[in-house]
Amino acid sequence: MNEQHKYRATDKMSDLICDNYSLLMVMSRFGLSLGFGDKSVKDVCEAQHVDYRTFLAVANFISEEQYSYSADNDSFSIPALMDYLKRAHAYFLDFNLPAMRRKLIEAIDCSRDNDVAYLILKFFDEYAKEVRRHMEYENKAVFTYVEQLLQGKPSDVYNIATFASKHNQIDTKLKELKNIIIKYYPKKENNNLLNAVLFDIFNCEQDLASHCQVEDYMFVPAVAQIEKRLKDEQ
């Protein structure tokens, strides 16, 4: 791992988490569990059979918010990164979005004719469907294509540039949902629940944006490099 990066293999994993708590999500998506004492990043990852270079590449990317991929880059493993992305998809689809929906129903008044409450729930459900379509396409089409590439089997009808050109940011509806809640939801005596959901929506938006950036600036260029290598070998 390049020494210019913020986090290194010899750093204590606990120091990383205390420095940037959003890395808890990164840990979880690599399948890493807590309870690692004062072990280094490398030791924690190796003990739990995770590629530490890939973990560090993602942790540094998310913390530094800048990344440049070079052709000789060997700072992460594509299979390990793909596994991370699949776990992230499962987190959003199976845990995060359903949990937010439950909190939203609890926070808004769906018990009587409330047009704004209906609109909020409708917007959220449309958004969740959009995210599911986006991520299921990646799981089925993109990752399957890349797994074939890694076996040395390029495709004549598909490449990663096709995916990249259509890889839309999936946060437009979330912005609209936030605006409806902030600007138009009727005043209530206790806004704690609604504010908590709104806070979750802001966090989800940031998390999804970061997830898409990992795909755009780490995953896509690395896959393009494999495509180039296979083409040169033909």
mmCIF file of C-alpha atoms in Angstrom:
data_model
loop_
_atom_site.group_PDB
_atom_site.id
_atom_site.type_symbol
_atom_site.label_atom_id
_atom_site.label_comp_id
_atom_site.label_asym_id
_atom_site.label_seq_id
_atom_site.Cartn_x
_atom_site.Cartn_y
_atom_site.Cartn_z
ATOM 1 C CA MET A 1 0.000 0.000 0.000
ATOM 2 C CA ASN A 2 1.371 3.387 -0.902
ATOM 3 C CA GLU A 3 2.796 5.270 2.082
ATOM 4 C CA GLN A 4 1.160 8.513 0.969
ATOM 5 C CA HIS A 5 -2.248 7.195 1.995
ATOM 6 C CA LYS A 6 -3.853 8.048 5.305
ATOM 7 C CA TYR A 7 -4.166 4.496 6.653
ATOM 8 C CA ARG A 8 -1.519 1.749 6.531
ATOM 9 C CA ALA A 9 -1.430 -1.998 7.108
ATOM 10 C CA THR A 10 0.472 -1.547 10.397
ATOM 11 C CA ASP A 11 -2.112 0.844 11.904
ATOM 12 C CA LYS A 12 -4.368 -0.522 14.636
ATOM 13 C CA MET A 13 -7.809 -1.348 13.257
ATOM 14 C CA SER A 14 -9.386 0.259 16.344
ATOM 15 C CA ASP A 15 -7.591 3.547 15.516
ATOM 16 C CA LEU A 16 -9.119 3.565 12.009
ATOM 17 C CA ILE A 17 -12.641 3.116 13.372
ATOM 18 C CA CYS A 18 -12.189 5.815 16.024
ATOM 19 C CA ASP A 19 -10.734 8.167 13.408
ATOM 20 C CA ASN A 20 -13.610 7.640 10.949
ATOM 21 C CA TYR A 21 -16.651 5.749 12.225
ATOM 22 C CA SER A 22 -18.059 5.359 8.685
ATOM 23 C CA LEU A 23 -15.371 2.687 8.250
ATOM 24 C CA LEU A 24 -17.547 0.453 10.443
ATOM 25 C CA MET A 25 -19.692 0.012 7.331
ATOM 26 C CA VAL A 26 -16.617 -0.846 5.267
ATOM 27 C CA MET A 27 -15.593 -3.453 7.855
ATOM 28 C CA SER A 28 -19.049 -4.971 7.852
ATOM 29 C CA ARG A 29 -19.121 -5.180 4.050
ATOM 30 C CA PHE A 30 -15.827 -7.061 4.055
ATOM 31 C CA GLY A 31 -17.328 -9.502 6.549
ATOM 32 C CA LEU A 32 -15.003 -8.331 9.349
ATOM 33 C CA SER A 33 -16.284 -8.590 12.901
ATOM 34 C CA LEU A 34 -15.432 -6.532 15.983
ATOM 35 C CA GLY A 35 -13.494 -7.712 19.037
ATOM 36 C CA PHE A 36 -10.023 -7.477 17.471
ATOM 37 C CA GLY A 37 -8.255 -5.818 20.417
ATOM 38 C CA ASP A 38 -5.108 -3.913 19.443
ATOM 39 C CA LYS A 39 -4.376 -5.912 16.280
ATOM 40 C CA SER A 40 -3.172 -4.151 13.140
ATOM 41 C CA VAL A 41 -5.295 -3.812 10.008
ATOM 42 C CA LYS A 42 -3.235 -6.500 8.280
ATOM 43 C CA ASP A 43 -3.509 -8.941 11.213
ATOM 44 C CA VAL A 44 -7.283 -8.425 11.619
ATOM 45 C CA CYS A 45 -7.896 -8.935 7.897
ATOM 46 C CA GLU A 46 -5.637 -11.980 7.594
ATOM 47 C CA ALA A 47 -7.162 -13.613 10.691
ATOM 48 C CA GLN A 48 -10.610 -13.278 9.080
ATOM 49 C CA HIS A 49 -9.468 -14.243 5.541
ATOM 50 C CA VAL A 50 -9.956 -10.785 4.010
ATOM 51 C CA ASP A 51 -7.512 -9.225 1.527
ATOM 52 C CA TYR A 52 -6.024 -6.394 3.607
ATOM 53 C CA ARG A 53 -4.838 -4.429 0.549
ATOM 54 C CA THR A 54 -8.397 -4.226 -0.766
ATOM 55 C CA PHE A 55 -9.758 -3.232 2.640
ATOM 56 C CA LEU A 56 -7.142 -0.454 2.885
ATOM 57 C CA ALA A 57 -7.778 0.716 -0.689
ATOM 58 C CA VAL A 58 -11.501 1.167 0.043
ATOM 59 C CA ALA A 59 -10.913 2.659 3.523
ATOM 60 C CA ASN A 60 -8.465 5.213 2.118
ATOM 61 C CA PHE A 61 -10.683 6.005 -0.858
ATOM 62 C CA ILE A 62 -13.686 6.698 1.386
ATOM 63 C CA SER A 63 -11.651 8.718 3.894
ATOM 64 C CA GLU A 64 -9.636 10.731 1.366
ATOM 65 C CA GLU A 65 -12.429 11.049 -1.235
ATOM 66 C CA GLN A 66 -9.911 10.911 -4.041
ATOM 67 C CA TYR A 67 -8.587 8.063 -6.072
ATOM 68 C CA SER A 68 -6.630 7.596 -9.258
ATOM 69 C CA TYR A 69 -6.178 4.214 -10.871
ATOM 70 C CA SER A 70 -3.008 3.411 -12.762
ATOM 71 C CA ALA A 71 -2.361 0.500 -15.094
ATOM 72 C CA ASP A 72 0.241 -1.053 -12.786
ATOM 73 C CA ASN A 73 -2.015 -0.710 -9.736
ATOM 74 C CA ASP A 74 -1.939 -3.822 -7.579
ATOM 75 C CA SER A 75 -3.283 -2.243 -4.399
ATOM 76 C CA PHE A 76 -6.453 -4.326 -4.403
ATOM 77 C CA SER A 77 -7.978 -7.579 -5.572
ATOM 78 C CA ILE A 78 -10.915 -7.363 -7.981
ATOM 79 C CA PRO A 79 -12.616 -10.510 -6.573
ATOM 80 C CA ALA A 80 -12.300 -9.076 -3.035
ATOM 81 C CA LEU A 81 -13.668 -5.699 -4.176
ATOM 82 C CA MET A 82 -16.540 -7.422 -5.985
ATOM 83 C CA ASP A 83 -17.392 -9.362 -2.820
ATOM 84 C CA TYR A 84 -17.410 -6.062 -0.911
ATOM 85 C CA LEU A 85 -19.791 -4.508 -3.472
ATOM 86 C CA LYS A 86 -22.137 -7.516 -3.336
ATOM 87 C CA ARG A 87 -22.284 -7.320 0.472
ATOM 88 C CA ALA A 88 -23.005 -3.579 0.209
ATOM 89 C CA HIS A 89 -25.923 -4.320 -2.127
ATOM 90 C CA ALA A 90 -27.310 -6.871 0.348
ATOM 91 C CA TYR A 91 -26.984 -4.297 3.160
ATOM 92 C CA PHE A 92 -28.970 -1.638 1.276
ATOM 93 C CA LEU A 93 -31.653 -3.952 -0.128
ATOM 94 C CA ASP A 94 -32.175 -6.354 2.768
ATOM 95 C CA PHE A 95 -31.469 -4.192 5.809
ATOM 96 C CA ASN A 96 -31.080 -0.442 5.366
ATOM 97 C CA LEU A 97 -34.011 0.446 3.077
ATOM 98 C CA PRO A 98 -36.569 -1.853 4.818
ATOM 99 C CA ALA A 99 -35.494 -0.472 8.231
ATOM 100 C CA MET A 100 -35.876 3.114 6.967
ATOM 101 C CA ARG A 101 -39.337 2.325 5.601
ATOM 102 C CA ARG A 102 -40.467 0.950 8.979
ATOM 103 C CA LYS A 103 -39.194 4.056 10.759
ATOM 104 C CA LEU A 104 -40.836 6.283 8.152
ATOM 105 C CA ILE A 105 -44.263 4.644 8.631
ATOM 106 C CA GLU A 106 -43.880 5.074 12.388
ATOM 107 C CA ALA A 107 -42.916 8.730 12.001
ATOM 108 C CA ILE A 108 -45.534 9.938 9.519
ATOM 109 C CA ASP A 109 -49.284 9.956 10.072
ATOM 110 C CA CYS A 110 -50.797 7.313 7.806
ATOM 111 C CA SER A 111 -53.929 6.898 9.927
ATOM 112 C CA ARG A 112 -56.085 9.502 8.189
ATOM 113 C CA ASP A 113 -56.288 11.336 4.882
ATOM 114 C CA ASN A 114 -52.841 12.868 4.753
ATOM 115 C CA ASP A 115 -51.719 13.645 1.229
ATOM 116 C CA VAL A 116 -48.180 14.554 2.246
ATOM 117 C CA ALA A 117 -47.734 11.308 4.215
ATOM 118 C CA TYR A 118 -49.012 9.326 1.222
ATOM 119 C CA LEU A 119 -46.643 11.200 -1.114
ATOM 120 C CA ILE A 120 -43.663 10.594 1.175
ATOM 121 C CA LEU A 121 -44.309 6.857 1.347
ATOM 122 C CA LYS A 122 -44.933 6.671 -2.409
ATOM 123 C CA PHE A 123 -41.671 8.488 -3.116
ATOM 124 C CA PHE A 124 -39.769 6.201 -0.768
ATOM 125 C CA ASP A 125 -41.198 3.039 -2.347
ATOM 126 C CA GLU A 126 -40.385 4.275 -5.854
ATOM 127 C CA TYR A 127 -36.866 5.059 -4.733
ATOM 128 C CA ALA A 128 -36.388 1.621 -3.119
ATOM 129 C CA LYS A 129 -37.537 -0.019 -6.386
ATOM 130 C CA GLU A 130 -35.060 2.084 -8.370
ATOM 131 C CA VAL A 131 -32.196 1.082 -6.067
ATOM 132 C CA ARG A 132 -33.216 -2.597 -6.297
ATOM 133 C CA ARG A 133 -33.273 -2.483 -10.137
ATOM 134 C CA HIS A 134 -29.880 -0.773 -10.180
ATOM 135 C CA MET A 135 -28.215 -3.226 -7.792
ATOM 136 C CA GLU A 136 -29.808 -6.402 -9.135
ATOM 137 C CA TYR A 137 -28.596 -5.475 -12.625
ATOM 138 C CA GLU A 138 -25.070 -5.123 -11.255
ATOM 139 C CA ASN A 139 -25.322 -8.416 -9.343
ATOM 140 C CA LYS A 140 -26.637 -10.362 -12.320
ATOM 141 C CA ALA A 141 -25.104 -8.742 -15.396
ATOM 142 C CA VAL A 142 -21.993 -6.809 -14.393
ATOM 143 C CA PHE A 143 -20.501 -9.112 -11.761
ATOM 144 C CA THR A 144 -21.203 -12.210 -13.865
ATOM 145 C CA TYR A 145 -19.415 -10.532 -16.792
ATOM 146 C CA VAL A 146 -16.410 -9.672 -14.613
ATOM 147 C CA GLU A 147 -16.239 -13.208 -13.170
ATOM 148 C CA GLN A 148 -16.039 -14.483 -16.770
ATOM 149 C CA LEU A 149 -13.307 -11.947 -17.549
ATOM 150 C CA LEU A 150 -11.266 -13.129 -14.568
ATOM 151 C CA GLN A 151 -11.407 -16.614 -16.080
ATOM 152 C CA GLY A 152 -9.959 -15.190 -19.300
ATOM 153 C CA LYS A 153 -13.269 -15.170 -21.186
ATOM 154 C CA PRO A 154 -14.021 -11.734 -22.704
ATOM 155 C CA SER A 155 -17.384 -10.926 -24.269
ATOM 156 C CA ASP A 156 -18.028 -9.758 -27.836
ATOM 157 C CA VAL A 157 -21.267 -8.009 -26.891
ATOM 158 C CA TYR A 158 -20.544 -6.320 -23.548
ATOM 159 C CA ASN A 159 -17.813 -4.348 -21.828
ATOM 160 C CA ILE A 160 -17.404 -2.334 -18.644
ATOM 161 C CA ALA A 161 -17.631 0.959 -20.577
ATOM 162 C CA THR A 162 -21.262 0.058 -21.399
ATOM 163 C CA PHE A 163 -21.989 -0.232 -17.677
ATOM 164 C CA ALA A 164 -20.062 2.950 -16.824
ATOM 165 C CA SER A 165 -21.940 5.025 -19.426
ATOM 166 C CA LYS A 166 -25.296 4.006 -17.923
ATOM 167 C CA HIS A 167 -24.227 4.062 -14.277
ATOM 168 C CA ASN A 168 -26.590 6.759 -13.077
ATOM 169 C CA GLN A 169 -26.357 8.206 -9.604
ATOM 170 C CA ILE A 170 -29.291 6.801 -7.650
ATOM 171 C CA ASP A 171 -29.920 9.697 -5.329
ATOM 172 C CA THR A 172 -32.262 12.045 -7.257
ATOM 173 C CA LYS A 173 -35.464 10.699 -5.705
ATOM 174 C CA LEU A 174 -33.850 10.735 -2.266
ATOM 175 C CA LYS A 175 -33.185 14.475 -2.644
ATOM 176 C CA GLU A 176 -36.843 15.030 -3.602
ATOM 177 C CA LEU A 177 -37.996 12.964 -0.625
ATOM 178 C CA LYS A 178 -35.856 15.028 1.759
ATOM 179 C CA ASN A 179 -37.287 18.241 0.331
ATOM 180 C CA ILE A 180 -40.891 17.084 0.766
ATOM 181 C CA ILE A 181 -40.278 16.148 4.400
ATOM 182 C CA ILE A 182 -38.313 19.317 5.212
ATOM 183 C CA LYS A 183 -40.573 21.799 3.410
ATOM 184 C CA TYR A 184 -44.076 20.371 3.499
ATOM 185 C CA TYR A 185 -44.696 17.827 6.244
ATOM 186 C CA PRO A 186 -47.224 19.340 8.714
ATOM 187 C CA LYS A 187 -45.998 20.442 12.120
ATOM 188 C CA LYS A 188 -46.321 17.870 14.901
ATOM 189 C CA GLU A 189 -45.983 18.126 18.660
ATOM 190 C CA ASN A 190 -43.088 15.706 18.676
ATOM 191 C CA ASN A 191 -40.789 15.686 15.660
ATOM 192 C CA ASN A 192 -38.133 13.361 17.107
ATOM 193 C CA LEU A 193 -39.151 10.332 15.024
ATOM 194 C CA LEU A 194 -39.387 12.279 11.777
ATOM 195 C CA ASN A 195 -36.074 14.035 12.390
ATOM 196 C CA ALA A 196 -34.446 10.661 13.114
ATOM 197 C CA VAL A 197 -35.727 9.279 9.792
ATOM 198 C CA LEU A 198 -34.547 12.396 7.980
ATOM 199 C CA PHE A 199 -31.114 11.926 9.534
ATOM 200 C CA ASP A 200 -31.133 8.301 8.260
ATOM 201 C CA ILE A 201 -32.061 9.514 4.764
ATOM 202 C CA PHE A 202 -29.147 11.972 4.719
ATOM 203 C CA ASN A 203 -26.799 9.172 5.865
ATOM 204 C CA CYS A 204 -28.182 6.759 3.272
ATOM 205 C CA GLU A 205 -27.721 9.332 0.503
ATOM 206 C CA GLN A 206 -24.077 9.861 1.486
ATOM 207 C CA ASP A 207 -23.463 6.112 1.832
ATOM 208 C CA LEU A 208 -24.948 5.374 -1.606
ATOM 209 C CA ALA A 209 -22.965 8.189 -3.238
ATOM 210 C CA SER A 210 -19.768 6.808 -1.718
ATOM 211 C CA HIS A 211 -20.697 3.290 -2.867
ATOM 212 C CA CYS A 212 -21.212 4.503 -6.459
ATOM 213 C CA GLN A 213 -17.852 6.322 -6.377
ATOM 214 C CA VAL A 214 -16.070 3.117 -5.356
ATOM 215 C CA GLU A 215 -17.668 1.452 -8.394
ATOM 216 C CA ASP A 216 -16.841 4.333 -10.757
ATOM 217 C CA TYR A 217 -13.287 5.153 -9.671
ATOM 218 C CA MET A 218 -11.953 1.808 -8.421
ATOM 219 C CA PHE A 219 -13.936 -1.068 -9.883
ATOM 220 C CA VAL A 220 -14.585 0.187 -13.443
ATOM 221 C CA PRO A 221 -10.964 1.234 -14.263
ATOM 222 C CA ALA A 222 -9.587 -2.023 -12.835
ATOM 223 C CA VAL A 223 -11.980 -4.098 -14.957
ATOM 224 C CA ALA A 224 -11.159 -1.984 -18.036
ATOM 225 C CA GLN A 225 -7.496 -2.832 -17.464
ATOM 226 C CA ILE A 226 -8.278 -6.576 -17.510
ATOM 227 C CA GLU A 227 -10.242 -6.096 -20.742
ATOM 228 C CA LYS A 228 -7.258 -4.320 -22.290
ATOM 229 C CA ARG A 229 -4.832 -7.027 -21.191
ATOM 230 C CA LEU A 230 -7.025 -9.818 -22.611
ATOM 231 C CA LYS A 231 -7.440 -7.916 -25.875
ATOM 232 C CA ASP A 232 -3.669 -7.421 -26.188
ATOM 233 C CA GLU A 233 -3.136 -11.144 -25.619
ATOM 234 C CA GLN A 234 -5.508 -12.135 -28.452
#
